[in-house]
mmCIF file of C-alpha atoms in Angstrom:
data_model
loop_
_atom_site.group_PDB
_atom_site.id
_atom_site.type_symbol
_atom_site.label_atom_id
_atom_site.label_comp_id
_atom_site.label_asym_id
_atom_site.label_seq_id
_atom_site.Cartn_x
_atom_site.Cartn_y
_atom_site.Cartn_z
ATOM 1 C CA MET H 20 -2.759 4.310 -20.830
ATOM 2 C CA HIS H 21 -0.794 4.825 -17.638
ATOM 3 C CA GLU H 22 2.327 3.981 -19.640
ATOM 4 C CA MET H 23 2.170 7.647 -20.624
ATOM 5 C CA SER H 24 2.344 8.736 -16.962
ATOM 6 C CA ILE H 25 5.163 6.285 -16.420
ATOM 7 C CA ALA H 26 7.072 7.606 -19.427
ATOM 8 C CA GLU H 27 6.563 11.152 -18.123
ATOM 9 C CA SER H 28 7.862 10.125 -14.696
ATOM 10 C CA VAL H 29 10.917 8.547 -16.309
ATOM 11 C CA LEU H 30 11.585 11.745 -18.212
ATOM 12 C CA GLN H 31 11.154 13.770 -15.033
ATOM 13 C CA ILE H 32 13.758 11.639 -13.263
ATOM 14 C CA ILE H 33 16.137 12.027 -16.222
ATOM 15 C CA GLU H 34 15.633 15.788 -16.403
ATOM 16 C CA ASP H 35 16.112 16.204 -12.658
ATOM 17 C CA ARG H 36 19.403 14.354 -12.840
ATOM 18 C CA ALA H 37 20.472 16.154 -16.010
ATOM 19 C CA ARG H 38 19.881 19.516 -14.338
ATOM 20 C CA ALA H 39 21.618 18.521 -11.127
ATOM 21 C CA ASP H 40 24.651 16.943 -12.758
ATOM 22 C CA GLY H 41 24.796 19.002 -15.949
ATOM 23 C CA TYR H 42 24.354 16.500 -18.777
ATOM 24 C CA ALA H 43 23.779 17.880 -22.239
ATOM 25 C CA ARG H 44 22.465 14.660 -23.598
ATOM 26 C CA VAL H 45 21.166 11.279 -22.540
ATOM 27 C CA ASN H 46 21.975 8.567 -25.088
ATOM 28 C CA ALA H 47 20.494 5.538 -23.415
ATOM 29 C CA VAL H 48 18.225 4.719 -20.522
ATOM 30 C CA TRP H 49 18.051 1.414 -18.670
ATOM 31 C CA LEU H 50 14.792 0.643 -16.937
ATOM 32 C CA GLU H 51 14.079 -2.305 -14.726
ATOM 33 C CA ILE H 52 10.454 -3.382 -15.061
ATOM 34 C CA GLY H 53 9.052 -6.303 -13.128
ATOM 35 C CA GLN H 54 7.028 -8.932 -14.924
ATOM 36 C CA LEU H 55 4.110 -8.189 -12.568
ATOM 37 C CA ALA H 56 4.398 -4.386 -12.653
ATOM 38 C CA GLY H 57 1.465 -4.156 -15.046
ATOM 39 C CA VAL H 58 3.435 -2.283 -17.677
ATOM 40 C CA GLU H 59 3.084 -3.006 -21.359
ATOM 41 C CA LYS H 60 6.632 -2.706 -22.640
ATOM 42 C CA GLU H 61 5.839 -1.879 -26.248
ATOM 43 C CA SER H 62 3.382 0.778 -25.165
ATOM 44 C CA LEU H 63 5.989 2.215 -22.796
ATOM 45 C CA ARG H 64 8.527 2.372 -25.641
ATOM 46 C CA PHE H 65 6.039 4.251 -27.777
ATOM 47 C CA CYS H 66 5.180 6.699 -24.984
ATOM 48 C CA PHE H 67 8.831 7.191 -24.095
ATOM 49 C CA GLU H 68 9.600 8.168 -27.650
ATOM 50 C CA VAL H 69 6.740 10.646 -27.656
ATOM 51 C CA VAL H 70 7.476 12.333 -24.328
ATOM 52 C CA THR H 71 11.242 12.594 -24.851
ATOM 53 C CA ARG H 72 10.971 14.562 -28.088
ATOM 54 C CA ASP H 73 12.495 18.002 -27.579
ATOM 55 C CA SER H 74 14.074 16.865 -24.327
ATOM 56 C CA VAL H 75 17.582 16.058 -23.191
ATOM 57 C CA ALA H 76 16.748 12.399 -23.914
ATOM 58 C CA ARG H 77 15.501 12.793 -27.485
ATOM 59 C CA ASP H 78 16.302 9.739 -29.603
ATOM 60 C CA ALA H 79 17.668 7.998 -26.519
ATOM 61 C CA ARG H 80 17.797 4.232 -26.676
ATOM 62 C CA LEU H 81 15.460 2.582 -24.206
ATOM 63 C CA GLU H 82 16.659 -0.683 -22.715
ATOM 64 C CA ILE H 83 14.116 -2.561 -20.617
ATOM 65 C CA ILE H 84 15.361 -5.199 -18.227
ATOM 66 C CA GLU H 85 12.507 -7.453 -17.187
ATOM 67 C CA THR H 86 12.734 -8.991 -13.752
ATOM 68 C CA ALA H 87 10.915 -12.223 -13.051
ATOM 69 C CA GLY H 88 7.803 -12.473 -10.892
ATOM 70 C CA LYS H 89 8.325 -14.203 -7.564
ATOM 71 C CA GLY H 90 5.992 -15.304 -4.840
ATOM 72 C CA TRP H 91 5.781 -17.121 -1.530
ATOM 73 C CA CYS H 92 3.551 -20.187 -1.441
ATOM 74 C CA MET H 93 1.912 -20.358 1.973
ATOM 75 C CA GLU H 94 1.120 -24.053 1.550
ATOM 76 C CA CYS H 95 4.617 -25.171 0.525
ATOM 77 C CA ALA H 96 6.345 -22.435 2.544
ATOM 78 C CA ARG H 97 8.783 -21.748 -0.241
ATOM 79 C CA SER H 98 9.597 -19.202 -2.885
ATOM 80 C CA VAL H 99 8.090 -19.894 -6.296
ATOM 81 C CA ALA H 100 8.127 -18.344 -9.763
ATOM 82 C CA VAL H 101 4.997 -16.353 -10.609
ATOM 83 C CA ALA H 102 4.404 -15.553 -14.265
ATOM 84 C CA ALA H 103 0.952 -14.005 -13.664
ATOM 85 C CA ARG H 104 -0.958 -13.110 -10.534
ATOM 86 C CA TYR H 105 -3.753 -15.614 -11.026
ATOM 87 C CA GLU H 106 -1.391 -18.565 -11.464
ATOM 88 C CA PRO H 107 -1.296 -21.324 -8.864
ATOM 89 C CA CYS H 108 1.817 -22.565 -7.115
ATOM 90 C CA PRO H 109 3.723 -24.700 -9.635
ATOM 91 C CA TYR H 110 4.418 -27.332 -6.952
ATOM 92 C CA CYS H 111 1.167 -27.790 -5.039
ATOM 93 C CA GLY H 112 -1.429 -26.029 -7.200
ATOM 94 C CA SER H 113 -2.577 -23.787 -4.351
ATOM 95 C CA PHE H 114 -3.597 -20.195 -5.011
ATOM 96 C CA LEU H 115 -2.271 -19.124 -1.613
ATOM 97 C CA VAL H 116 0.692 -17.433 -3.244
ATOM 98 C CA ARG H 117 1.720 -13.966 -2.139
ATOM 99 C CA VAL H 118 3.691 -11.954 -4.653
ATOM 100 C CA THR H 119 7.114 -10.976 -3.289
ATOM 101 C CA GLY H 120 8.960 -9.738 -6.350
ATOM 102 C CA GLY H 121 8.581 -8.653 -9.945
ATOM 103 C CA GLU H 122 6.625 -5.466 -9.233
ATOM 104 C CA GLU H 123 9.607 -3.125 -9.576
ATOM 105 C CA MET H 124 9.668 -0.104 -11.871
ATOM 106 C CA ARG H 125 13.017 1.585 -11.669
ATOM 107 C CA VAL H 126 15.330 3.802 -13.683
ATOM 108 C CA LYS H 127 18.621 1.972 -13.244
ATOM 109 C CA GLU H 128 21.236 3.655 -15.388
ATOM 110 C CA LEU H 129 21.763 6.351 -17.934
ATOM 111 C CA GLU H 130 24.407 6.776 -20.578
ATOM 112 C CA VAL H 131 25.018 10.502 -20.661
ATOM 113 C CA GLU H 132 27.224 13.110 -22.293
ATOM 114 C CA MET A 14 28.424 -6.608 -24.373
ATOM 115 C CA CYS A 15 30.407 -3.437 -24.689
ATOM 116 C CA MET A 16 28.061 -0.548 -25.315
ATOM 117 C CA THR A 17 30.789 1.472 -26.960
ATOM 118 C CA CYS A 18 31.355 -0.710 -29.974
ATOM 119 C CA GLY A 19 29.016 -3.657 -29.631
ATOM 120 C CA CYS A 20 31.825 -6.184 -29.461
ATOM 121 C CA GLY A 21 31.681 -9.433 -27.560
ATOM 122 C CA LYS A 22 28.838 -10.438 -25.327
ATOM 123 C CA GLY A 23 28.072 -11.222 -21.770
ATOM 124 C CA ASN A 24 30.547 -8.807 -20.245
ATOM 125 C CA THR A 25 28.119 -6.126 -19.309
ATOM 126 C CA LEU A 26 25.619 -6.811 -16.624
ATOM 127 C CA THR A 27 23.195 -4.153 -15.584
ATOM 128 C CA GLY A 28 21.950 -4.980 -12.157
ATOM 129 C CA GLY A 29 22.941 -8.580 -12.753
ATOM 130 C CA HIS A 30 21.126 -8.843 -16.072
ATOM 131 C CA ALA A 31 22.655 -8.881 -19.497
ATOM 132 C CA PRO A 32 21.052 -6.472 -21.909
ATOM 133 C CA ALA A 33 18.929 -8.150 -24.559
ATOM 134 C CA GLN A 34 20.854 -9.319 -27.582
ATOM 135 C CA LYS A 35 19.315 -7.776 -30.621
ATOM 136 C CA ARG A 36 21.625 -9.560 -33.066
ATOM 137 C CA LYS A 37 20.008 -12.432 -34.918
ATOM 138 C CA PRO A 38 21.857 -15.748 -34.830
ATOM 139 C CA GLY A 39 24.385 -16.051 -37.594
ATOM 140 C CA GLN A 40 24.330 -12.363 -38.349
ATOM 141 C CA GLN A 41 27.680 -10.616 -38.306
ATOM 142 C CA MET A 42 28.243 -8.097 -35.548
ATOM 143 C CA LYS A 43 28.973 -4.675 -36.873
ATOM 144 C CA TYR A 44 32.049 -3.237 -35.280
ATOM 145 C CA ARG A 45 32.747 0.383 -34.938
ATOM 146 C CA ALA A 46 36.373 1.311 -34.388
ATOM 147 C CA HIS A 47 37.121 2.869 -31.057
ATOM 148 C CA ARG A 48 38.358 6.336 -30.922
ATOM 149 C CA GLU A 49 41.510 6.964 -29.058
ATOM 150 C CA GLY A 50 41.076 7.056 -25.362
ATOM 151 C CA ALA A 51 38.282 4.538 -25.182
ATOM 152 C CA VAL A 52 38.223 2.802 -21.853
ATOM 153 C CA HIS A 53 36.853 -0.594 -21.019
ATOM 154 C CA ALA A 54 35.618 -2.342 -17.990
ATOM 155 C CA PRO A 55 38.002 -4.704 -16.222
ATOM 156 C CA GLY A 56 38.249 -8.061 -17.856
ATOM 157 C CA HIS A 57 36.959 -6.667 -21.103
ATOM 158 C CA GLU A 58 39.492 -6.538 -23.847
ATOM 159 C CA HIS A 59 39.391 -6.121 -27.581
ATOM 160 C CA SER A 60 41.263 -7.937 -30.284
ATOM 161 C CA ASP A 61 43.744 -6.046 -32.400
ATOM 162 C CA SER A 62 41.253 -5.892 -35.246
ATOM 163 C CA HIS A 63 39.748 -2.704 -33.947
ATOM 164 C CA GLY A 64 42.466 -0.585 -32.562
ATOM 165 C CA GLY A 65 44.723 -0.686 -29.559
ATOM 166 C CA MET A 66 44.108 -2.737 -26.482
ATOM 167 C CA ASP A 67 42.759 -0.782 -23.601
ATOM 168 C CA PHE A 68 41.753 -1.675 -20.108
ATOM 169 C CA GLY A 69 40.327 0.397 -17.373
ATOM 170 C CA VAL A 70 37.364 1.284 -15.312
ATOM 171 C CA GLY A 71 34.757 3.702 -16.503
ATOM 172 C CA PRO A 72 33.122 6.145 -14.122
ATOM 173 C CA ALA A 73 30.352 3.682 -13.408
ATOM 174 C CA GLY A 74 32.679 0.700 -13.424
ATOM 175 C CA ALA A 75 31.121 -0.528 -16.604
ATOM 176 C CA HIS A 76 31.207 1.353 -19.834
ATOM 177 C CA ALA A 77 33.175 4.360 -20.880
ATOM 178 C CA PRO A 78 33.195 5.712 -24.375
ATOM 179 C CA GLY A 79 36.177 7.952 -24.894
ATOM 180 C CA LEU A 80 36.130 11.198 -26.807
ATOM 181 C CA SER A 81 32.386 11.603 -26.775
ATOM 182 C CA GLN A 82 32.591 12.020 -22.997
ATOM 183 C CA ALA A 83 29.649 9.694 -22.727
ATOM 184 C CA ARG A 84 29.506 7.925 -19.413
ATOM 185 C CA MET A 85 27.225 5.705 -17.436
ATOM 186 C CA VAL A 86 25.499 6.937 -14.324
ATOM 187 C CA ARG A 87 23.619 4.824 -11.853
ATOM 188 C CA ILE A 88 20.213 6.189 -10.946
ATOM 189 C CA GLU A 89 18.338 3.418 -9.141
ATOM 190 C CA ARG A 90 15.244 5.507 -8.694
ATOM 191 C CA ASP A 91 11.718 4.158 -8.599
ATOM 192 C CA ILE A 92 9.751 5.472 -11.530
ATOM 193 C CA LEU A 93 6.785 6.257 -9.324
ATOM 194 C CA ALA A 94 8.983 7.666 -6.545
ATOM 195 C CA LYS A 95 7.544 11.153 -6.913
ATOM 196 C CA ASN A 96 3.987 9.888 -6.586
ATOM 197 C CA ASN A 97 5.034 7.730 -3.661
ATOM 198 C CA ASP A 98 6.647 10.729 -1.930
ATOM 199 C CA TYR A 99 3.353 12.606 -2.155
ATOM 200 C CA ALA A 100 1.516 9.488 -0.981
ATOM 201 C CA VAL A 101 3.743 9.313 2.098
ATOM 202 C CA GLU A 102 2.919 12.950 2.877
ATOM 203 C CA ASN A 103 -0.797 12.235 2.548
ATOM 204 C CA ARG A 104 -0.471 9.163 4.759
ATOM 205 C CA ARG A 105 1.425 11.183 7.356
ATOM 206 C CA TYR A 106 -1.373 13.758 7.392
ATOM 207 C CA PHE A 107 -4.010 11.037 7.754
ATOM 208 C CA SER A 108 -2.056 9.451 10.580
ATOM 209 C CA GLU A 109 -1.584 12.706 12.465
ATOM 210 C CA HIS A 110 -5.257 13.586 12.210
ATOM 211 C CA GLY A 111 -6.722 10.136 12.816
ATOM 212 C CA ILE A 112 -8.289 10.046 9.349
ATOM 213 C CA PHE A 113 -9.334 6.754 7.778
ATOM 214 C CA ALA A 114 -8.890 7.085 4.003
ATOM 215 C CA LEU A 115 -10.250 4.627 1.448
ATOM 216 C CA ASN A 116 -9.509 4.536 -2.265
ATOM 217 C CA LEU A 117 -12.521 3.144 -4.126
ATOM 218 C CA VAL A 118 -11.714 1.615 -7.472
ATOM 219 C CA SER A 119 -13.744 -0.240 -10.083
ATOM 220 C CA SER A 120 -14.674 -0.245 -13.722
ATOM 221 C CA PRO A 121 -17.084 2.535 -14.745
ATOM 222 C CA GLY A 122 -20.692 1.847 -13.856
ATOM 223 C CA SER A 123 -20.216 -0.655 -11.026
ATOM 224 C CA GLY A 124 -22.076 1.619 -8.626
ATOM 225 C CA LYS A 125 -19.384 3.444 -6.645
ATOM 226 C CA THR A 126 -21.188 6.750 -6.409
ATOM 227 C CA THR A 127 -24.550 5.160 -5.607
ATOM 228 C CA LEU A 128 -22.954 3.130 -2.816
ATOM 229 C CA LEU A 129 -21.304 6.281 -1.442
ATOM 230 C CA VAL A 130 -24.602 8.158 -1.488
ATOM 231 C CA LYS A 131 -26.254 5.321 0.454
ATOM 232 C CA THR A 132 -23.298 5.084 2.824
ATOM 233 C CA ILE A 133 -23.515 8.797 3.602
ATOM 234 C CA ALA A 134 -27.264 8.481 4.210
ATOM 235 C CA ALA A 135 -26.768 5.470 6.487
ATOM 236 C CA LEU A 136 -24.049 7.171 8.537
ATOM 237 C CA ASN A 137 -26.424 10.109 8.856
ATOM 238 C CA GLY A 138 -23.871 12.528 10.249
ATOM 239 C CA ALA A 139 -22.697 10.130 12.966
ATOM 240 C CA GLN A 140 -19.285 9.956 11.359
ATOM 241 C CA PRO A 141 -17.604 13.110 9.986
ATOM 242 C CA LEU A 142 -16.623 12.410 6.405
ATOM 243 C CA ALA A 143 -15.603 13.954 3.111
ATOM 244 C CA VAL A 144 -15.453 12.661 -0.435
ATOM 245 C CA ILE A 145 -12.994 13.235 -3.265
ATOM 246 C CA GLU A 146 -14.426 12.359 -6.646
ATOM 247 C CA GLY A 147 -12.235 11.545 -9.623
ATOM 248 C CA ASP A 148 -13.563 11.585 -13.171
ATOM 249 C CA GLN A 149 -12.177 12.605 -16.510
ATOM 250 C CA GLN A 150 -14.890 15.209 -16.952
ATOM 251 C CA THR A 151 -17.952 16.740 -15.247
ATOM 252 C CA ASP A 152 -18.820 17.667 -11.680
ATOM 253 C CA ASN A 153 -21.840 15.303 -11.663
ATOM 254 C CA ASP A 154 -20.588 12.875 -9.033
ATOM 255 C CA ALA A 155 -19.478 15.540 -6.557
ATOM 256 C CA ALA A 156 -22.878 17.184 -6.993
ATOM 257 C CA ARG A 157 -24.597 13.885 -6.123
ATOM 258 C CA ILE A 158 -22.437 13.519 -2.999
ATOM 259 C CA ARG A 159 -23.112 17.118 -1.905
ATOM 260 C CA ALA A 160 -26.820 16.532 -2.440
ATOM 261 C CA ALA A 161 -26.484 13.540 -0.103
ATOM 262 C CA GLY A 162 -25.172 15.905 2.552
ATOM 263 C CA ALA A 163 -21.403 15.440 2.572
ATOM 264 C CA PRO A 164 -18.643 17.834 1.537
ATOM 265 C CA ALA A 165 -17.198 16.726 -1.790
ATOM 266 C CA LEU A 166 -14.579 17.946 -4.192
ATOM 267 C CA GLN A 167 -14.392 16.892 -7.805
ATOM 268 C CA ILE A 168 -11.055 16.312 -9.501
ATOM 269 C CA ASN A 169 -11.234 16.206 -13.281
ATOM 270 C CA THR A 170 -8.263 14.377 -14.644
ATOM 271 C CA GLY A 171 -8.876 15.498 -18.231
ATOM 272 C CA LYS A 172 -7.153 12.871 -20.320
ATOM 273 C CA GLY A 173 -5.716 11.172 -17.236
ATOM 274 C CA CYS A 174 -6.878 7.696 -16.398
ATOM 275 C CA HIS A 175 -6.268 7.728 -12.619
ATOM 276 C CA LEU A 176 -5.901 9.974 -9.588
ATOM 277 C CA ASP A 177 -2.392 10.502 -8.276
ATOM 278 C CA ALA A 178 -1.195 11.376 -4.794
ATOM 279 C CA HIS A 179 -0.394 14.972 -5.704
ATOM 280 C CA MET A 180 -3.945 15.645 -6.896
ATOM 281 C CA VAL A 181 -5.349 14.095 -3.736
ATOM 282 C CA GLY A 182 -2.978 16.131 -1.545
ATOM 283 C CA GLN A 183 -4.230 19.342 -3.115
ATOM 284 C CA ALA A 184 -7.846 18.274 -2.796
ATOM 285 C CA MET A 185 -7.333 17.421 0.890
ATOM 286 C CA GLN A 186 -6.148 20.933 1.624
ATOM 287 C CA ARG A 187 -9.192 22.437 -0.020
ATOM 288 C CA LEU A 188 -11.594 20.118 1.774
ATOM 289 C CA ALA A 189 -10.305 21.004 5.264
ATOM 290 C CA LEU A 190 -10.691 17.462 6.613
ATOM 291 C CA LYS A 191 -11.981 17.039 10.155
ATOM 292 C CA GLU A 192 -10.114 15.234 12.926
ATOM 293 C CA ASP A 193 -10.889 11.515 13.180
ATOM 294 C CA SER A 194 -12.924 11.645 10.009
ATOM 295 C CA LEU A 195 -13.519 9.291 7.110
ATOM 296 C CA LEU A 196 -12.185 10.219 3.660
ATOM 297 C CA LEU A 197 -13.683 8.366 0.722
ATOM 298 C CA ILE A 198 -11.756 8.790 -2.502
ATOM 299 C CA GLU A 199 -13.669 7.628 -5.552
ATOM 300 C CA ASN A 200 -11.075 6.979 -8.207
ATOM 301 C CA VAL A 201 -11.585 7.253 -11.962
ATOM 302 C CA GLY A 202 -13.566 4.256 -13.225
ATOM 303 C CA ASN A 203 -10.744 2.101 -14.512
ATOM 304 C CA LEU A 204 -9.572 -1.322 -13.386
ATOM 305 C CA VAL A 205 -6.051 -0.938 -14.717
ATOM 306 C CA CYS A 206 -4.153 2.260 -14.016
ATOM 307 C CA PRO A 207 -5.275 3.256 -10.488
ATOM 308 C CA SER A 208 -3.782 0.019 -9.118
ATOM 309 C CA GLY A 209 -0.243 1.356 -9.433
ATOM 310 C CA PHE A 210 -0.785 4.765 -7.857
ATOM 311 C CA ASP A 211 -0.691 4.893 -4.097
ATOM 312 C CA LEU A 212 -2.719 7.877 -2.855
ATOM 313 C CA GLY A 213 -1.745 7.456 0.784
ATOM 314 C CA GLU A 214 -4.954 5.594 1.596
ATOM 315 C CA ALA A 215 -5.314 2.956 4.294
ATOM 316 C CA HIS A 216 -6.876 0.505 1.840
ATOM 317 C CA LYS A 217 -8.040 0.155 -1.708
ATOM 318 C CA VAL A 218 -11.610 -1.103 -1.939
ATOM 319 C CA VAL A 219 -12.474 -2.672 -5.266
ATOM 320 C CA MET A 220 -16.078 -2.804 -6.426
ATOM 321 C CA PHE A 221 -17.222 -5.440 -8.822
ATOM 322 C CA SER A 222 -20.848 -5.600 -9.923
ATOM 323 C CA VAL A 223 -22.737 -8.777 -10.701
ATOM 324 C CA THR A 224 -23.588 -7.468 -14.157
ATOM 325 C CA GLU A 225 -19.925 -7.908 -15.064
ATOM 326 C CA GLY A 226 -18.222 -11.254 -15.739
ATOM 327 C CA GLU A 227 -17.163 -13.623 -12.946
ATOM 328 C CA ASP A 228 -13.655 -13.680 -14.408
ATOM 329 C CA LYS A 229 -13.028 -9.959 -13.939
ATOM 330 C CA PRO A 230 -10.474 -10.558 -11.148
ATOM 331 C CA LEU A 231 -8.519 -12.810 -13.506
ATOM 332 C CA LYS A 232 -8.689 -10.303 -16.330
ATOM 333 C CA TYR A 233 -7.556 -7.400 -14.137
ATOM 334 C CA PRO A 234 -5.452 -9.124 -11.479
ATOM 335 C CA ASP A 235 -3.328 -6.105 -10.518
ATOM 336 C CA MET A 236 -6.306 -4.225 -9.137
ATOM 337 C CA PHE A 237 -7.790 -7.165 -7.268
ATOM 338 C CA SER A 238 -4.456 -7.999 -5.713
ATOM 339 C CA ALA A 239 -3.953 -4.379 -4.594
ATOM 340 C CA ALA A 240 -7.304 -4.235 -2.769
ATOM 341 C CA ARG A 241 -8.007 -5.237 0.815
ATOM 342 C CA LEU A 242 -11.772 -5.470 0.388
ATOM 343 C CA MET A 243 -13.973 -6.409 -2.536
ATOM 344 C CA LEU A 244 -17.561 -5.234 -2.624
ATOM 345 C CA LEU A 245 -19.643 -7.423 -4.899
ATOM 346 C CA SER A 246 -22.283 -4.873 -5.831
ATOM 347 C CA LYS A 247 -25.811 -4.904 -7.262
ATOM 348 C CA CYS A 248 -26.440 -8.251 -5.536
ATOM 349 C CA ASP A 249 -30.198 -7.585 -5.571
ATOM 350 C CA LEU A 250 -30.001 -8.455 -9.290
ATOM 351 C CA LEU A 251 -28.576 -11.935 -8.698
ATOM 352 C CA PRO A 252 -31.932 -13.773 -9.066
ATOM 353 C CA HIS A 253 -32.330 -12.287 -12.531
ATOM 354 C CA LEU A 254 -28.838 -13.034 -13.774
ATOM 355 C CA ASP A 255 -26.787 -16.007 -14.793
ATOM 356 C CA PHE A 256 -23.942 -14.894 -12.527
ATOM 357 C CA ASP A 257 -22.120 -17.278 -10.199
ATOM 358 C CA ALA A 258 -21.243 -15.144 -7.171
ATOM 359 C CA GLY A 259 -19.294 -17.977 -5.577
ATOM 360 C CA LEU A 260 -17.107 -18.306 -8.655
ATOM 361 C CA ALA A 261 -16.551 -14.542 -8.703
ATOM 362 C CA GLU A 262 -15.329 -14.665 -5.091
ATOM 363 C CA GLU A 263 -13.181 -17.701 -5.814
ATOM 364 C CA ASN A 264 -11.551 -15.875 -8.725
ATOM 365 C CA ALA A 265 -10.827 -12.860 -6.511
ATOM 366 C CA ARG A 266 -9.163 -15.153 -3.948
ATOM 367 C CA ARG A 267 -7.090 -16.803 -6.654
ATOM 368 C CA VAL A 268 -5.530 -13.437 -7.308
ATOM 369 C CA ASN A 269 -5.515 -12.233 -3.713
ATOM 370 C CA PRO A 270 -5.867 -14.971 -1.081
ATOM 371 C CA GLY A 271 -6.306 -12.428 1.721
ATOM 372 C CA ILE A 272 -9.060 -10.308 0.162
ATOM 373 C CA ARG A 273 -12.245 -9.867 2.164
ATOM 374 C CA VAL A 274 -15.512 -9.940 0.254
ATOM 375 C CA ILE A 275 -18.826 -8.321 1.159
ATOM 376 C CA ARG A 276 -21.881 -8.808 -1.040
ATOM 377 C CA VAL A 277 -23.816 -5.560 -1.151
ATOM 378 C CA SER A 278 -26.784 -3.925 -2.759
ATOM 379 C CA ALA A 279 -27.293 -0.193 -2.551
ATOM 380 C CA SER A 280 -30.895 -0.734 -3.696
ATOM 381 C CA ASN A 281 -32.164 -3.137 -1.052
ATOM 382 C CA GLY A 282 -29.547 -2.521 1.623
ATOM 383 C CA MET A 283 -28.058 -6.028 1.553
ATOM 384 C CA GLY A 284 -24.590 -6.148 3.129
ATOM 385 C CA MET A 285 -24.688 -2.465 4.088
ATOM 386 C CA GLU A 286 -24.475 -3.223 7.773
ATOM 387 C CA GLU A 287 -21.315 -5.277 7.330
ATOM 388 C CA TRP A 288 -19.777 -2.591 5.091
ATOM 389 C CA LEU A 289 -20.608 0.144 7.615
ATOM 390 C CA GLU A 290 -19.156 -1.929 10.432
ATOM 391 C CA TRP A 291 -15.967 -2.446 8.419
ATOM 392 C CA ILE A 292 -15.739 1.342 7.934
ATOM 393 C CA SER A 293 -16.428 2.068 11.606
ATOM 394 C CA SER A 294 -13.772 -0.324 12.788
ATOM 395 C CA GLY A 295 -11.287 1.286 10.376
ATOM 396 C CA CYS A 296 -12.198 4.745 11.695
ATOM 397 C CA ARG A 297 -11.799 3.609 15.303
ATOM 398 C CA ASN A 298 -8.395 2.095 14.550
ATOM 399 C CA ALA A 299 -7.220 5.195 12.668
ATOM 400 C CA ALA A 300 -8.294 7.465 15.539
ATOM 401 C CA ALA A 301 -6.668 5.195 18.125
ATOM 402 C CA ALA A 302 -3.456 4.874 16.117
ATOM 403 C CA ARG A 303 -2.996 8.612 15.711
ATOM 404 C CA TYR A 304 0.734 9.383 15.676
ATOM 405 C CA CYS A 305 1.464 5.719 16.387
ATOM 406 C CA ILE A 306 2.333 4.876 12.813
ATOM 407 C CA THR A 307 6.064 4.566 12.408
ATOM 408 C CA GLU A 308 8.084 6.162 9.630
ATOM 409 C CA PRO A 309 8.740 2.814 7.850
ATOM 410 C CA GLU A 310 5.011 2.078 7.923
ATOM 411 C CA LEU A 311 4.263 5.450 6.339
ATOM 412 C CA GLN A 312 6.580 4.581 3.477
ATOM 413 C CA LEU A 313 4.676 1.419 2.601
ATOM 414 C CA ALA A 314 1.756 1.203 0.236
ATOM 415 C CA PRO A 315 -1.220 -0.643 1.791
ATOM 416 C CA THR A 316 -0.526 -3.728 -0.304
ATOM 417 C CA GLN A 317 2.875 -4.059 1.326
ATOM 418 C CA LEU A 318 1.604 -3.918 4.881
#
């Protein structure tokens, strides 16, 4: 259930910004979550709704932008798509693939009033 | 798509990605008339059917509802940035004091505490060390470590499923760590959540016991890919089990090609020498590298090094 910690961290970021810049309300939140970040999106939505009650972001719309997993195949020496960590290189079948992208978890934008 | 009224599509890109279209194919878009003063991003224009034409740039260069004063603000902040800031502080402290810190992770019951007790006994005071124990409840594990002769502090996470860098930072202060010492952090037994939380450690060490399934690394790939070393524990039981240790190692390497594996048994001492040597070499490197770690290196989690 670390989606709850993640939702709390998102709220903390929102509240910090709201205090610093003086927003009364946050209507929408855009998150960028990598495909390999290990975050269950539906669970995160649920937790976000729970933690934002009674906050500046209550009833805020949560938009999740999923970024694709990427890796570097050491056999082919090229960048490949990685849908899951245990998947082999789609070209040569080797497991010598190092993940290079798709692990992001970022608050990108807010729509505020 | 314009976030103000929901008209059109494909005009708004957030970080290069279009927001998901919720509208089902064939379903009519519902339009909401703009209020006066609504502003639109360049290249985004409305037909006459919903009010006057309006062009412009919103404060964030994207969206700009009018009278409501709603506006878009770019944040671009990592969700775990706060944890990572604390982790960097911990790592800085370790670097300045020559401390070699390990974050031990596994599912509950794989033998982390037993291995630590045996490790402490084997080091027999030759290496100054301290232990931070993480569990949801009870002080049992810290008591076992103290009984083995090492200073230990228990962190109870309550409902929490992992240790975070802030908790560890506080525990470090209370433990008064020695110069050039070894810090063993036993995380909450959980193969999921602790993988994402950098504590400032040099390495994550994942334990995986032979009474579990060989496919554990495939089921919990995030943890196995975050670890530098895998300890295959309880290996003394192998003759009695239908467990393919080779397959288990192969699965770990599928997820993390660079992972090192040591087969250990806290009961009969198998692999302990190799494990202790791995620790000693880490301690020597940490002591030798004191203050040599650069600021960019401090910022990186061990998996990124």
